[in-house]
Structures are given as structure tokens and as C-alpha cells.
Coordinates of C-alpha atoms and ligand atoms in Angstrom, one line a residue:
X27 CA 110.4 -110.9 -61.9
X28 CA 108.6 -113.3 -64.5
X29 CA 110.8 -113.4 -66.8
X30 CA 111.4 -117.5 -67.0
X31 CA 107.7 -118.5 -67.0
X32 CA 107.1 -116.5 -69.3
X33 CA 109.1 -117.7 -71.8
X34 CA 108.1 -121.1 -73.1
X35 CA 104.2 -119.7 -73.9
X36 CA 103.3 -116.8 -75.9
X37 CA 99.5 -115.9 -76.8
X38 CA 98.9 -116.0 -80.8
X39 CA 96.3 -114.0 -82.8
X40 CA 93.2 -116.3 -83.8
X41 CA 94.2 -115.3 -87.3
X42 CA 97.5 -116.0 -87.3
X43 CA 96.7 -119.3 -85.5
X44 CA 95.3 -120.5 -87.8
X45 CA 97.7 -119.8 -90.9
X46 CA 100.2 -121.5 -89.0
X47 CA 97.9 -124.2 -88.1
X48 CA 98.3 -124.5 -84.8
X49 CA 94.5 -124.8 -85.1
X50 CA 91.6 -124.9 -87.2
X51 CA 89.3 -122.0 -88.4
X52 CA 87.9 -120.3 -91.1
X53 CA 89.5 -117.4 -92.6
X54 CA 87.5 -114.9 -94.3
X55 CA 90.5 -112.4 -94.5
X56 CA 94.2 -113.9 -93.7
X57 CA 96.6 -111.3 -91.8
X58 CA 99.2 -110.6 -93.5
X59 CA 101.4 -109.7 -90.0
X60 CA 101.8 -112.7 -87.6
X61 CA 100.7 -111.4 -83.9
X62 CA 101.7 -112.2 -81.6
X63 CA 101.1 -111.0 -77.2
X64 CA 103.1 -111.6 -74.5
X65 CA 102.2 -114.5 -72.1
X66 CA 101.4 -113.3 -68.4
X67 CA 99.2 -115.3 -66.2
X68 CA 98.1 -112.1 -64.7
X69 CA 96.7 -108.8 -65.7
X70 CA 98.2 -105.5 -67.2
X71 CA 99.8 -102.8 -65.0
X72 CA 98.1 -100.2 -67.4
X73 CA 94.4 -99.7 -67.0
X74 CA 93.3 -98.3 -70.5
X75 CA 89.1 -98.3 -70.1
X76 CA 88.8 -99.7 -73.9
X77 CA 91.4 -102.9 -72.9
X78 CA 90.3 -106.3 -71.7
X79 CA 93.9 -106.9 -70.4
X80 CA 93.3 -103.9 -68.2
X81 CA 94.5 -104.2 -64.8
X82 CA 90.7 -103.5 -63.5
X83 CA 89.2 -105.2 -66.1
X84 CA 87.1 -108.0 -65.4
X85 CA 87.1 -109.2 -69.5
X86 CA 88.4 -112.2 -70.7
X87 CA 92.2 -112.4 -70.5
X88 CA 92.3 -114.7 -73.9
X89 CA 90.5 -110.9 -75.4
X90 CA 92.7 -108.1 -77.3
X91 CA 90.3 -106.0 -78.7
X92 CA 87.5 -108.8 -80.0
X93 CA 89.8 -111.0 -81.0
X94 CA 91.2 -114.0 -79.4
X95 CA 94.4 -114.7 -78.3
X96 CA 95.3 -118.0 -76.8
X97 CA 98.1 -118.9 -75.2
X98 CA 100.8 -121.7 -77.0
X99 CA 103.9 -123.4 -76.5
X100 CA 106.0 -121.0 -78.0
X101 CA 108.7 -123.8 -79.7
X102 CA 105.4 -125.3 -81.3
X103 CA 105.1 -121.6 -82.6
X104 CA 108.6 -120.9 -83.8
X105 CA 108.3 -124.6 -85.2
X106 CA 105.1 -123.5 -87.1
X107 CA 106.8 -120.0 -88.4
X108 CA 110.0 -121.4 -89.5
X109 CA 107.9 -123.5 -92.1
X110 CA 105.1 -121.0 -92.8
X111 CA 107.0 -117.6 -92.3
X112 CA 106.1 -116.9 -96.2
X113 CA 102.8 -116.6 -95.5
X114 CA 103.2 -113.3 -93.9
X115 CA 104.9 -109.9 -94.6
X116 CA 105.5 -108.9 -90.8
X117 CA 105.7 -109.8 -86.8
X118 CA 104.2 -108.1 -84.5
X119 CA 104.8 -108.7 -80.8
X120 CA 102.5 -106.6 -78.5
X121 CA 103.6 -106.1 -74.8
X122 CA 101.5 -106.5 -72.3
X123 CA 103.0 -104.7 -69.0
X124 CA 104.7 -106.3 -66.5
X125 CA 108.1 -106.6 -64.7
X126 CA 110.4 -108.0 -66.8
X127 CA 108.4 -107.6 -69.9
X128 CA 111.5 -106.1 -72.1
X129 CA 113.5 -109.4 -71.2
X130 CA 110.2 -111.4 -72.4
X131 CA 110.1 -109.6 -75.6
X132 CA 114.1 -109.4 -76.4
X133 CA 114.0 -112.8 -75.7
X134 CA 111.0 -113.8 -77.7
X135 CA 112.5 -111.5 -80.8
X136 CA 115.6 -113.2 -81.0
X137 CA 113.6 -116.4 -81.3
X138 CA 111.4 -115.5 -83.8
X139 CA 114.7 -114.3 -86.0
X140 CA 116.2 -117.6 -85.6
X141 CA 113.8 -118.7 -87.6
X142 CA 112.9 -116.1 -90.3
X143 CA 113.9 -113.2 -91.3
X144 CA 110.1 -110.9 -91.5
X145 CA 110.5 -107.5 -90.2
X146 CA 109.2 -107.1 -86.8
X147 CA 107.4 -104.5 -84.9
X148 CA 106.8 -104.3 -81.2
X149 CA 103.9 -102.5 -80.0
X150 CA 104.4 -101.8 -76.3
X151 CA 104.3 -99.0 -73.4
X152 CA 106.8 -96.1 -73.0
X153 CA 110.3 -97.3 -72.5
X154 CA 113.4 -96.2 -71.3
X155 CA 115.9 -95.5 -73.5
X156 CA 118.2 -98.2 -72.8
X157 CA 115.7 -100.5 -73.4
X158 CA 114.5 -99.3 -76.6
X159 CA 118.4 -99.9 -77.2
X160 CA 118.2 -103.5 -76.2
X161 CA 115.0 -104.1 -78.8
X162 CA 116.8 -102.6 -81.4
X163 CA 120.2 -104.8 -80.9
X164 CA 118.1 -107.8 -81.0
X165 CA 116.5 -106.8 -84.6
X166 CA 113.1 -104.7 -84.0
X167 CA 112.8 -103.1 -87.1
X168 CA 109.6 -100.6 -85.6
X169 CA 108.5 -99.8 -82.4
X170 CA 104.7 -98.9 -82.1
X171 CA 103.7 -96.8 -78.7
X172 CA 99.9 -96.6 -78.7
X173 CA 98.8 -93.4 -77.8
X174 CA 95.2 -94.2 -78.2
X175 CA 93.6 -90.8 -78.1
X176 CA 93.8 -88.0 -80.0
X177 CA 93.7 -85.5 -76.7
X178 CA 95.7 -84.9 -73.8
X179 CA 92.0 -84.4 -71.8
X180 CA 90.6 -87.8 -73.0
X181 CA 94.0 -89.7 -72.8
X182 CA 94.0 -88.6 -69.1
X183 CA 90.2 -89.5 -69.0
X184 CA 90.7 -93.4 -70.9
X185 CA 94.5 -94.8 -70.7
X186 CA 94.2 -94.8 -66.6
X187 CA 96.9 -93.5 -63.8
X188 CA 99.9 -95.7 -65.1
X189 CA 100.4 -93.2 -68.3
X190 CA 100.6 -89.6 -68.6
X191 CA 100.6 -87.6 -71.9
X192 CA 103.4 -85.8 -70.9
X193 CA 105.2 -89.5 -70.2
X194 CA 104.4 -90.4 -73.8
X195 CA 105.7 -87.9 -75.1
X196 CA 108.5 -88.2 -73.8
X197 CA 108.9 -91.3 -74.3
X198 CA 107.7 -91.1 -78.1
X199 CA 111.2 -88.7 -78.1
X200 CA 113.3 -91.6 -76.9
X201 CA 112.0 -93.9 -79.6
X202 CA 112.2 -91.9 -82.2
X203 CA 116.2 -91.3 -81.2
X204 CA 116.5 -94.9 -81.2
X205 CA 114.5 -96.0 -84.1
X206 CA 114.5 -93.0 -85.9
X207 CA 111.1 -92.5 -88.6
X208 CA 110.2 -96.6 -87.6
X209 CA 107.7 -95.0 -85.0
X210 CA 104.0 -96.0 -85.3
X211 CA 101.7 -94.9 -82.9
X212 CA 97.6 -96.3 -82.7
X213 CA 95.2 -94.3 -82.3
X214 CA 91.4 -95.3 -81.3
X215 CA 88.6 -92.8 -83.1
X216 CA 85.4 -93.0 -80.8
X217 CA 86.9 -92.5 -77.4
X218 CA 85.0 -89.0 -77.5
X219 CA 86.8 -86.9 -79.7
X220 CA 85.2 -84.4 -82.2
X221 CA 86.9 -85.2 -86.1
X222 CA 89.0 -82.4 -85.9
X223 CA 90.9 -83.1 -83.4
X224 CA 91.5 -86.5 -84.1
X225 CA 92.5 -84.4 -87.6
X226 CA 95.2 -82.6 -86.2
X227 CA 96.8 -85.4 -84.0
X228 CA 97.3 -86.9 -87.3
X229 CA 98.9 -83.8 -88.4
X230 CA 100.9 -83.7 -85.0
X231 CA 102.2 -87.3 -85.6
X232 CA 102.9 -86.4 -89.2
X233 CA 104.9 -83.3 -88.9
X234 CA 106.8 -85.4 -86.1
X235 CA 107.1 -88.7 -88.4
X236 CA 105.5 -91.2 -86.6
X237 CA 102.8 -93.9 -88.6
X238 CA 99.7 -93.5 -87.4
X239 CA 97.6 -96.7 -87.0
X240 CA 94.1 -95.6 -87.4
X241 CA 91.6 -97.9 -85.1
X242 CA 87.7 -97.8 -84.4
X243 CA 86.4 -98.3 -81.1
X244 CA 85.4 -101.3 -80.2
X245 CA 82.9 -102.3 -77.2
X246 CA 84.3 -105.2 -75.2
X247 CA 82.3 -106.9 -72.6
X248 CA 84.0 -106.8 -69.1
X249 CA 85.6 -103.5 -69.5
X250 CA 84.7 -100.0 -68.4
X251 CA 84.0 -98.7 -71.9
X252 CA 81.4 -102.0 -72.9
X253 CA 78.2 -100.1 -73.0
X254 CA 80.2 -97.0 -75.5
X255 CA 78.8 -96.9 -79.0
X256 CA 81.2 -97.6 -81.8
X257 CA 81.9 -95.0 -84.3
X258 CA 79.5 -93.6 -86.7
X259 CA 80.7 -95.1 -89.8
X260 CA 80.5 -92.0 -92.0
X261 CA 82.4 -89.9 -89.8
X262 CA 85.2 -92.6 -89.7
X263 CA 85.5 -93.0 -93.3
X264 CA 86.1 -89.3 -93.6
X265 CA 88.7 -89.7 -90.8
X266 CA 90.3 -92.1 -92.4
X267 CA 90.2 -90.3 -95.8
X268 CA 91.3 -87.2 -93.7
X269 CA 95.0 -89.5 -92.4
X270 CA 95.8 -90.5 -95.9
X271 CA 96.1 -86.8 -97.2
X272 CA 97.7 -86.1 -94.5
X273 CA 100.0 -88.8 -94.4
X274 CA 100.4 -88.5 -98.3
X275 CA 101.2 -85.4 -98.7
X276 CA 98.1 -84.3 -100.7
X277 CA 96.3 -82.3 -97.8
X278 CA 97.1 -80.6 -94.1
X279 CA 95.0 -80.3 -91.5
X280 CA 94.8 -76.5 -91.6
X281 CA 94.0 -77.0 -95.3
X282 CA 90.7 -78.4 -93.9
X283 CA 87.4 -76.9 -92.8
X284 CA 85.4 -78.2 -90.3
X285 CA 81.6 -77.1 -88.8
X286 CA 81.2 -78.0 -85.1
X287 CA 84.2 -80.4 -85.2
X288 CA 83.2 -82.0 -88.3
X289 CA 85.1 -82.2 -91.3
X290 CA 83.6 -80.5 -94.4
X291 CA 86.3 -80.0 -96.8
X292 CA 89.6 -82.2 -97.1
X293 CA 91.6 -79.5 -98.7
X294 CA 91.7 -80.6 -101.8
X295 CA 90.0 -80.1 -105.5
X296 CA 87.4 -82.3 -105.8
X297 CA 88.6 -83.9 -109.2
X298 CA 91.9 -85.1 -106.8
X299 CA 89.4 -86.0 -103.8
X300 CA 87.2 -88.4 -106.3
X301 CA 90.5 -90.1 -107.7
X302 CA 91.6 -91.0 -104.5
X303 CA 88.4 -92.1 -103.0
X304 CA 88.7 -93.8 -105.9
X305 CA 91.5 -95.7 -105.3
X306 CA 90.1 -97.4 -102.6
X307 CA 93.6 -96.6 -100.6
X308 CA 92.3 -94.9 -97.9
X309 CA 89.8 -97.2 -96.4
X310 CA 92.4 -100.4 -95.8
X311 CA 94.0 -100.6 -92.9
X312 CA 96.4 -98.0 -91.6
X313 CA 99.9 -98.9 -89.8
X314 CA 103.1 -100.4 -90.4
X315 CA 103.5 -101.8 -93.9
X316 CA 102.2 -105.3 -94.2
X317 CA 100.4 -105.4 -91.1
X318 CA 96.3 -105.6 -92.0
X319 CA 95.1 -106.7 -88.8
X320 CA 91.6 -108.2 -90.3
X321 CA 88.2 -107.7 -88.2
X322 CA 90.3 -106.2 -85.6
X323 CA 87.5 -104.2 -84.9
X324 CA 84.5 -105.3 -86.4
X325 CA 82.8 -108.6 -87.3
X326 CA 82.9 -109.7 -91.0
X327 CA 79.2 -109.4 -91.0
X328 CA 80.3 -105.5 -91.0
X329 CA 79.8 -102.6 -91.5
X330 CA 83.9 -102.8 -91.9
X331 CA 85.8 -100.1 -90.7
X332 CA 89.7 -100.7 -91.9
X333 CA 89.4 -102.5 -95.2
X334 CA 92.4 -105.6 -94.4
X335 CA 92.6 -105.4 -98.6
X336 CA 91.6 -102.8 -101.3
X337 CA 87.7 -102.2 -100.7
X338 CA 86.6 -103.4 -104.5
X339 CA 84.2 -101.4 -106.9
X340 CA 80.8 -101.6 -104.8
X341 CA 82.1 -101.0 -101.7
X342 CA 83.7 -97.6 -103.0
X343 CA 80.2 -96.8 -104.2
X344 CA 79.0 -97.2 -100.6
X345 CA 81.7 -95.1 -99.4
X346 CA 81.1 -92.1 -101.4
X347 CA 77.3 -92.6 -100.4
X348 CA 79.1 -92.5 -97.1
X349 CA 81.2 -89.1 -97.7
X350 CA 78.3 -87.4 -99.6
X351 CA 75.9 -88.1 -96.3
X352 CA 74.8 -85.3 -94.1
X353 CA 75.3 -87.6 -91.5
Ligands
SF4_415 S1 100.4 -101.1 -86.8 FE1 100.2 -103.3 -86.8 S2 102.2 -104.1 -87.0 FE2 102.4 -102.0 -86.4 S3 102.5 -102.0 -84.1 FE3 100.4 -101.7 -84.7 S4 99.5 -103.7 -84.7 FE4 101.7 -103.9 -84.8

């Protein structure tokens, strides 16, 4: 078990680094959630092919997703949040996997509380029930279980032999007894699925009441996915204007049409498309409330792919160029 020597360092979010000021850096977007990983001098028991904590992955262990993650003294951390918990909305703790990583995260949850009161979500792989018991005694508000993709065949094909769908499922049933509609789930859109199928796993995790956090691919160096394309950004920004109908009530999947797997109507009258394009709403970043997760997939250079605040008047006027393309 590692549960003891794991519990005096926990890996930090560049980002959120930096607001607390346990180091220096420039901001261009601040999170608004502090993240926060679990410490494990080691590598994941789960071998997702996107993940450079993968258990066959050769990236750098510092790396989730392109950001950077380094380890700190977790008092000088708690220190940090109980003067600076204001400026954030949110923790999140993502698990890594590894024996006696429920311990790690009870343990580093009840910390965290002793020293504000934010709302925290733990991000982490299926559970057993009693343990999604023990995270909600010691104050989880919502439990995120990353699903990833948006098929049973390319789940198989991407999250490795330590998951199964039928596992997640599962396991998605458990947390939703325990935690009730405080279920997010992430999913990844480039991992090879057509739009409308990643389409109607948004429906699926709508009718069912889970959050769905909408991510884009990203290529990391060192894992088995590195040389994969990202996205093409037009066919993301319809995706993501496809999971706010959806998970607004405005539009359903089957209210959709799609041509070879693409999406070419939303559902919905065009005057009440263009006011919500409009609104910018659907581009910024999907998940739990207050979590924006800045550049989690893209550089700042761009081209951005979740908006970490409301996309102002330009960029909507790129966006529509965007959802008029052919492309
Ligand atoms: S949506 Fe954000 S806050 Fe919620 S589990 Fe995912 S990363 Fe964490």
C-alpha cells in the first residue's frame, strides 16, 4: 500500500500554482477550479493511449494532458489555499490509479476542507460502492468518472485492458446512487469518432443525468496517440454547440440530422440557433460549474477549443464563419 508517502506531496496544476503562488508565471487565463493530482512516484495502473500517466507511457510524469503538474509539499499547499481559497470557485482532485488511492484522496479531501469550504469534485476511475461512500462522508460534492470516448468499440480500442465499458457502466450506476445528479463524466472528441456519435453519447449522458465535460484531443509526446491529429476545429465547435442544446433543453439528438456522421442541422429554428451562437455560451468550457480548466488542450496561441471565459464579439464572428464552413 502507498498510502503514507503519499500523503505529505500532492501534484498542482501550473495554473493553479501560480494563483496560489507557490510559484511564478504568467497567466493569460486564471482557473477558476484549483487542481489538483494525486502524488505517486510511479505510473498509472490504467493505460489510456491519449494519457502521459499511462502505465506504458514513456511521457513525462509531471504531464496531464499539456499541462504541468509538479509535485509540492502538500501543508505548503493547504497553507497557500487557506489564504487564497477566494480566488477560486472549485477543487478538483484527479486520481491517478494506484493501491490505496481512495485513502490518498479521503485523506487529501478532508484536508483541503479544513481549510475552505469550495465545493470539490474528484475525477477518478470506477469505484466500488463503499468507496464512493467514503468520498462522500468526507465532503465530495461531485464525482467525475471519465469515460473518454464516445463508443463502446473505440473505448475498448483507447482506455487499455484495466477498463471495460461494461465496468463503467456499472460503475457510473454506483455513483450516481451515491452522489445522485453530481455525476460528470469527460469525454475526449478526436479519438476517432464520427460527430454523431459523439452526438448521442451526449444524449445518452443526458437522458441518464450525468455532466458531460466536453475535451479536444490533444497530442502528447511520449504516448501512443502523439503522432494523432487534433480535432478539426469546425467540427468541434458544432459538437460543442451540439452538447449545449442538448444539455439545455433546446435540442435532442434525434432532433438532429446528420450526412455521413456529420452534423447538419441542430434541431432547432435558425432565429433560436443564431441567439445562442450568439451568446457565446456554448464555446466556454463544459463541466462542473466553476471549473474552466484554461489551455487544457491547446496553447493560448490557439486556435482555442473550450473558451475558459465567454468568447467576446470577434471571436463569435469566427465561429459562425466556423459553423457556416463546408468544412
Ligand atoms: S469537469 Fe472539471 S472540475 Fe469536474 S471533474 Fe472534470 S476537471 Fe474536475
Amino acid at each position: 500500500m502507498y498510502e503514507l508517502q503519499n500523503l505529505n506531496k500532492v501534484r498542482v496544476a501550473f495554473g493553479t500554482g501560480v494563483l496560489l503562488e507557490l510559484w511564478r508565471g504568467k497567466l493569460v487565463e486564471p482557473p477558476t477550479t484549483a487542481h489538483f493530482l494525486t502524488y505517486f512516484d510511479g505510473r498509472c495502473r490504467g493505460n489510456c493511449r491519449f494519457c502521459p500517466q499511462a502505465r506504458e507511457s514513456t511521457a513525462d510524469l509531471e504531464m496531464l494532458s499539456r499541462v504541468i503538474w509538479p509535485k509540492f509539499d502538500l501543508e505548503a499547499v493547504l497553507a497557500a489555499l487557506k489564504e487564497k481559497s477566494d480566488k477560486f470557485k472549485r477543487i478538483c482532485i484527479q486520481a491517478v490509479n494506484f493501491p490505496g488511492v481512495v485513502g490518498v484522496v479521503c485523506e487529501l479531501v478532508s484536508r483541503v476542507r479544513e481549510v475552505c469550504d469550495l465545493p470539490v469534485s474528484v475525477s477518478c476511475q470506477p469505484l466500488m460502492h463503499e468507496d464512493l461512500r467514503r468520498l462522500a462522508s468526507v465532503g465530495v460534492e461531485r464525482i467525475g468518472l471519465a469515460f473518454d470516448a464516445a463508443t463502446e468499440e473505440i473505448f475498448s480500442r483507447v482506455k487499455g485492458s484495466e477498463y471495460s465499458w461494461e465496468g463503467h457502466m456499472a460503475a457510473l450506476k454506483d455513483a450516481k446512487a451515491v452522489f445522485g445528479d453530481k455525476v460528470s463524466t469527460h469525454l475526449i472528441a478526436g479519438l476517432g469518432e464520427t460527430e454523431e456519435e459523439m452526438v448521442r453519447s451526449f444524449q445518452f449522458f443526458h437522458d441518464n443525468r450525468v455532466t458531460v465535460a466536453l475535451f479536444a484531443f490533444t497530442p502528447i509526446p511520449g504516448t501512443p496517440l502523439s503522432k494523432q491529429p487534433r480535432p478539426e476545429i469546425a467540427s468541434y465547435r458544432r459538437l460543442q454547440l451540439a452538447r449545449f442544446l442538448i444539455a439545455n433543453n433546446l435540442s435532442k439528438a434525434e432532433d438532429m440530422s446528420f450526412e455521413g456522421g456529420r452534423i447538419s442541422n441542430f434541431g432547432l429554428d435558425e432565429e433560436s440557433l443564431e441567439k445562442v451562437i450568439d451568446s457565446g455560451d456554448p464555446f466556454v468550457t463544459s463541466g462542473c460549474n466553476g471549473c474552466n480548466r484554461p489551455f487544457y488542450n491547446e496553447s493560448p496561441r490557439g486556435p482555442i477549443f473550450n473558451y475558459p471565459r465567454k468568447p467576446g464579439r470577434r471571436d463569435i464572428e469566427e465561429i459562425k464563419k466556423l459553423l457556416r464552413s463546408p468544412d
